[in-house]
Tab-separated table of N, CA and C in Angstrom:
chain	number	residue	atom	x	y	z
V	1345	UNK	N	-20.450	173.463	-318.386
V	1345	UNK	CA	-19.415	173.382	-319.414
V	1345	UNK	C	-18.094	173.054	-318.725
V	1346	UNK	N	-17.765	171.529	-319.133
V	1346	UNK	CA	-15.999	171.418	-318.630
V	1346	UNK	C	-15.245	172.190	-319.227
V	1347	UNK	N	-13.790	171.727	-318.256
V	1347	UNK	CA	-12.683	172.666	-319.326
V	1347	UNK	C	-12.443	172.481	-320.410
V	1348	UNK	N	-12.488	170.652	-320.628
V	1348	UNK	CA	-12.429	170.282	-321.973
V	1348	UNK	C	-12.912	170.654	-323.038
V	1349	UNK	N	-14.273	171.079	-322.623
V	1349	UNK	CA	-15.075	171.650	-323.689
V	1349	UNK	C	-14.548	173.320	-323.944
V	1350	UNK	N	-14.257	173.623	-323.041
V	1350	UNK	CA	-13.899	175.203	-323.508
V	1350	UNK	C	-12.265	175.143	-324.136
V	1351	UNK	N	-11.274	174.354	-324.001
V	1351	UNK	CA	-10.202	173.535	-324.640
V	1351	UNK	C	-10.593	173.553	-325.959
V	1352	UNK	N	-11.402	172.688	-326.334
V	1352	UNK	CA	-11.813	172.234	-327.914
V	1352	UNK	C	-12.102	173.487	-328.499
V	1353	UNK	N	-12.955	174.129	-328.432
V	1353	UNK	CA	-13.313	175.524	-328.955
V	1353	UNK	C	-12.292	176.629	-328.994
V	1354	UNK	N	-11.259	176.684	-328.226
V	1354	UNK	CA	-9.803	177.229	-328.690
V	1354	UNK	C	-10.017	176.799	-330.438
V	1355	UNK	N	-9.215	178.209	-331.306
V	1355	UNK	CA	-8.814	178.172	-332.457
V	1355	UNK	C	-7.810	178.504	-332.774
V	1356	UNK	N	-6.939	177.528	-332.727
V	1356	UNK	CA	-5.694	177.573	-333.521
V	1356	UNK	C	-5.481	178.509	-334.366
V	1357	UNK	N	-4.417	179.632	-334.439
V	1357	UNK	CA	-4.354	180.310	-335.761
V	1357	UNK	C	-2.584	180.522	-335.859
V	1358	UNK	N	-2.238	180.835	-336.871
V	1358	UNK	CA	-0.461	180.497	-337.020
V	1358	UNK	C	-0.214	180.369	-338.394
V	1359	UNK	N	0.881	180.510	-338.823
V	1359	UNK	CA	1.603	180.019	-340.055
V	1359	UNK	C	2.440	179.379	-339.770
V	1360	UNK	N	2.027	178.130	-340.320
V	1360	UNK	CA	2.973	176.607	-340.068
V	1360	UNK	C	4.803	177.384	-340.912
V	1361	UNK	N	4.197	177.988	-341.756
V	1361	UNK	CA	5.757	178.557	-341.821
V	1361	UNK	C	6.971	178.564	-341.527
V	1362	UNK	N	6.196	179.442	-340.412
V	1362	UNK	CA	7.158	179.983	-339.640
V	1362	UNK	C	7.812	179.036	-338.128
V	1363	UNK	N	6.643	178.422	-337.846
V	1363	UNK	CA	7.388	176.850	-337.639
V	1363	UNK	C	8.190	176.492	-337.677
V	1364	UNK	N	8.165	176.153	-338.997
V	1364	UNK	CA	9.497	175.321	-340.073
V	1364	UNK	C	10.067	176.024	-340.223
V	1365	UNK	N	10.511	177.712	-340.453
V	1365	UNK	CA	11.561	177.830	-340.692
V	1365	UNK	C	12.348	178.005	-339.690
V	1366	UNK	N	11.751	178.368	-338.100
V	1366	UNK	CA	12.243	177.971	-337.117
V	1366	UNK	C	13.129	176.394	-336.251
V	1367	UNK	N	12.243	175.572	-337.222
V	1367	UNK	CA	13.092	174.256	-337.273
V	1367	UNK	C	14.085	173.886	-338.067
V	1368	UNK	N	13.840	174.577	-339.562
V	1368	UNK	CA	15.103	174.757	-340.031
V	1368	UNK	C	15.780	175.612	-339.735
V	1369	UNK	N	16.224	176.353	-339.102
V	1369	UNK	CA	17.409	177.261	-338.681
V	1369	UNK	C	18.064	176.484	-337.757
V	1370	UNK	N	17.734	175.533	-337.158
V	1370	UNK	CA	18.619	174.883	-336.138
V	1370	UNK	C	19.637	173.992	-336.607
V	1371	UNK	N	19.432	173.619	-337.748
V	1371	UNK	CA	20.688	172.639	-338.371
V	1371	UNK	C	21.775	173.816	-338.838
V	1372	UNK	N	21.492	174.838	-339.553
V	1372	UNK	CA	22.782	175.988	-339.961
V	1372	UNK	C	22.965	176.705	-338.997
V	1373	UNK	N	22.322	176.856	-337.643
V	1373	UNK	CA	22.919	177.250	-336.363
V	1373	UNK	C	23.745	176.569	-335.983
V	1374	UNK	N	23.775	175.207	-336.245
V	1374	UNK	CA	24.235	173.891	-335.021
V	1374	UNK	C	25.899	174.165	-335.917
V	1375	UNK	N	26.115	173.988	-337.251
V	1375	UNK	CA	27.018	174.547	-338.581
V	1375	UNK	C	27.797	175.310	-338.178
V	1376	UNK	N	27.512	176.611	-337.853
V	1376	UNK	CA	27.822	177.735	-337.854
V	1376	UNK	C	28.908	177.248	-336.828
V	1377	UNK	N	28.301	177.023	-335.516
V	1377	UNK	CA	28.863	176.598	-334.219
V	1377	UNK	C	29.945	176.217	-334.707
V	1378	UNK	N	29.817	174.983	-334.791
V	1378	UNK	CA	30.973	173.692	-335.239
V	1378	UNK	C	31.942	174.259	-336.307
V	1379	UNK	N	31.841	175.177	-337.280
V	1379	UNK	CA	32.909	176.017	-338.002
V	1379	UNK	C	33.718	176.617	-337.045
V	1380	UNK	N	32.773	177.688	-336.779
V	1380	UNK	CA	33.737	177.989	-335.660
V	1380	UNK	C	34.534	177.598	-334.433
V	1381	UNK	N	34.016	176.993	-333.992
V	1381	UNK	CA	35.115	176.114	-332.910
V	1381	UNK	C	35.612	175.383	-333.275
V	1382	UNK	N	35.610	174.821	-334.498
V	1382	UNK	CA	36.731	173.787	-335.172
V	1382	UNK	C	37.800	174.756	-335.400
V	1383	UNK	N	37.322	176.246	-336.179
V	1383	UNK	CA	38.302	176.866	-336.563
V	1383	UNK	C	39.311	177.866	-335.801
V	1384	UNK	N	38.445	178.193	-334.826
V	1384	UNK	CA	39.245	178.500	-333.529
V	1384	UNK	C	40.379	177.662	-332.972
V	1385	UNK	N	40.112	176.123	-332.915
V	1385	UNK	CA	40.578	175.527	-332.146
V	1385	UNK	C	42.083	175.058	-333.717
V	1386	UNK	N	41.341	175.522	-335.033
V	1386	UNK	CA	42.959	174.942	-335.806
V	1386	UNK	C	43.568	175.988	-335.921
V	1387	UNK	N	43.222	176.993	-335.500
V	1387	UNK	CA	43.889	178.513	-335.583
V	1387	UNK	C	45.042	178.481	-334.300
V	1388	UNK	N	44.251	178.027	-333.038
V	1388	UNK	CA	45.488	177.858	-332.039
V	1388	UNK	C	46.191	176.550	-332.103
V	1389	UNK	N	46.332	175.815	-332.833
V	1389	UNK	CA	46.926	174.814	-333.024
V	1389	UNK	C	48.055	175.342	-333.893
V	1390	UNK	N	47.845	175.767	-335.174
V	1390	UNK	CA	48.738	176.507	-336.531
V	1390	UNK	C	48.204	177.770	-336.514
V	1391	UNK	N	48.949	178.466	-335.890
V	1391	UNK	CA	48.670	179.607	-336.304
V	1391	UNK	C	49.507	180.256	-337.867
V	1392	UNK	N	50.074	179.336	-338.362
V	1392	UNK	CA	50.736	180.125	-339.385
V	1392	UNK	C	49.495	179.517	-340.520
V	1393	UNK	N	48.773	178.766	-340.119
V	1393	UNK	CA	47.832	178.488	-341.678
V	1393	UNK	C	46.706	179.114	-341.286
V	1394	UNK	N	47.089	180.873	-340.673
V	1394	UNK	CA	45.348	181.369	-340.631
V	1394	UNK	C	44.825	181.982	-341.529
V	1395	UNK	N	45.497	182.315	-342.253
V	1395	UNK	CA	44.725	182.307	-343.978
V	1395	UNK	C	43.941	181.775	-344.573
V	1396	UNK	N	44.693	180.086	-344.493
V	1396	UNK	CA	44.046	179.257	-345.548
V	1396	UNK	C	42.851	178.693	-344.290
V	1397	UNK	N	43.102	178.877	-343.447
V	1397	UNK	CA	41.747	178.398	-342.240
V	1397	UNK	C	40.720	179.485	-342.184
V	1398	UNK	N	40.891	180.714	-342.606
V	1398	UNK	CA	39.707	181.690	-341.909
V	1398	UNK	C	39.348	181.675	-343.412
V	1399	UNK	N	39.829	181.302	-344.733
V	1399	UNK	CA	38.650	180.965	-345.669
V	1399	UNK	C	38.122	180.212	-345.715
V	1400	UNK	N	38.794	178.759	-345.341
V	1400	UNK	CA	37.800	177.786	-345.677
V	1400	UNK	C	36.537	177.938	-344.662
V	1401	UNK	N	36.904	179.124	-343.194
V	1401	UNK	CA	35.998	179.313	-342.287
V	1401	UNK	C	34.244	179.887	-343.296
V	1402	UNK	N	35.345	180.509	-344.087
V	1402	UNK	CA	34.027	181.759	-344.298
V	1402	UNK	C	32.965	181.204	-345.714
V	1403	UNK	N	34.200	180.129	-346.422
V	1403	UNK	CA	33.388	179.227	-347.396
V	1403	UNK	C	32.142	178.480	-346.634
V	1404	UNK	N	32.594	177.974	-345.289
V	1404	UNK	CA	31.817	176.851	-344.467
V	1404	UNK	C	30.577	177.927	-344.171
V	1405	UNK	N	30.775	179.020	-343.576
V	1405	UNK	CA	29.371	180.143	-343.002
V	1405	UNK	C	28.734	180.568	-344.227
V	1406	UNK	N	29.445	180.461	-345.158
V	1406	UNK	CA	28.233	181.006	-346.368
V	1406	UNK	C	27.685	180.277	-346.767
V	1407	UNK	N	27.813	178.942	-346.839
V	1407	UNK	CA	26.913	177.470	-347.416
V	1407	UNK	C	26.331	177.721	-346.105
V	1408	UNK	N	26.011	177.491	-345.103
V	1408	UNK	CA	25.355	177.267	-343.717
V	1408	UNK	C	24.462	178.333	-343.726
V	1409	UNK	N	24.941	179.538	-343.999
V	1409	UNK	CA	23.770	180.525	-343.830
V	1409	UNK	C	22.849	180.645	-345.557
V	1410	UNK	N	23.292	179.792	-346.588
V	1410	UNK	CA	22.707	179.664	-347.831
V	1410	UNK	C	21.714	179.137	-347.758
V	1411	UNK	N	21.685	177.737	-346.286
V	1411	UNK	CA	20.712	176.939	-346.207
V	1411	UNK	C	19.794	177.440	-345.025
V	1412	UNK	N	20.533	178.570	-344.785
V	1412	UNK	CA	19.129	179.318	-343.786
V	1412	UNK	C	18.176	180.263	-344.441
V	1413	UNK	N	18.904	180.880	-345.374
V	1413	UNK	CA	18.068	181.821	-346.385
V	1413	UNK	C	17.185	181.018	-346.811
V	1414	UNK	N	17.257	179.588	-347.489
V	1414	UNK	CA	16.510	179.105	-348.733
V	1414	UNK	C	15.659	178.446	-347.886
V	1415	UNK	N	15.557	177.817	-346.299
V	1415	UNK	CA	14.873	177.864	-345.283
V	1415	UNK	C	13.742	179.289	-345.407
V	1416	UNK	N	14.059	179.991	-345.035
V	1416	UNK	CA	13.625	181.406	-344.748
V	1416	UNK	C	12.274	181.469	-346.314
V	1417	UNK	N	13.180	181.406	-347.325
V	1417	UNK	CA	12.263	181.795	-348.839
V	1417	UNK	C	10.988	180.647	-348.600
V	1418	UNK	N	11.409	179.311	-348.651
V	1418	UNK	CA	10.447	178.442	-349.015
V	1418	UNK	C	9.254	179.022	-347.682
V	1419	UNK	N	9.256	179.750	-346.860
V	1419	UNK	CA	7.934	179.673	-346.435
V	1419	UNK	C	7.766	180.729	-347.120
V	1420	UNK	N	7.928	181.620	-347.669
V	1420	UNK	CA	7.035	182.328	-348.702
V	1420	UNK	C	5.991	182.242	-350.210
V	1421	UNK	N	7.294	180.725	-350.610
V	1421	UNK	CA	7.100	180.121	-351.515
V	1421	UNK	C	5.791	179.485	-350.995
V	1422	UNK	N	5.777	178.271	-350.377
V	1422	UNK	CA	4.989	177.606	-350.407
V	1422	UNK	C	4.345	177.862	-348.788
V	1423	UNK	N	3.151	178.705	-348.885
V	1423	UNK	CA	2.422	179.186	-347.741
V	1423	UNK	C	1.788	178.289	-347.518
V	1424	UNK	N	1.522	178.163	-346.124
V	1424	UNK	CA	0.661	177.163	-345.573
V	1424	UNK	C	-1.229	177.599	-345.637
């Protein structure tokens, strides 16, 4: 018996799921990032508009993490 043959007979087992929702989390990670260091970086630029910057910060992280949740649901929704 080659290795190949003992290779093939391996059985895959997993939830493609969780996969995907691991691949989707990387776009509202990558988001998250880029809010924040944009907003860091207009905060030390103006610091007198850190008001109107640390909301539009927190508008930007709640859409970003909206699309990690609904990431997260659909593998429940639709199981592999």
């Amino acid at each position: 018996m080659s290795a190949l043959d003992t290779l093939a007979a391996v059985e895959i087992k997993g939830n493609l799921a969780a996969i995907g929702y691991g691949l989707a989390a990387i776009g509202p990670g990558v988001g998250v990032g880029i809010i924040f260091g944009n907003g860091t970086q207009a905060l030390a630029r103006q610091p007198e508009a850190a008001g109107l910057i640390r909301q539009n910060q927190i508008l930007g992280f709640v859409l970003c993490e909206a699309l990690a949740l609904i990431g997260l649901v659909m593998g429940f929704v639709y199981p592999s």
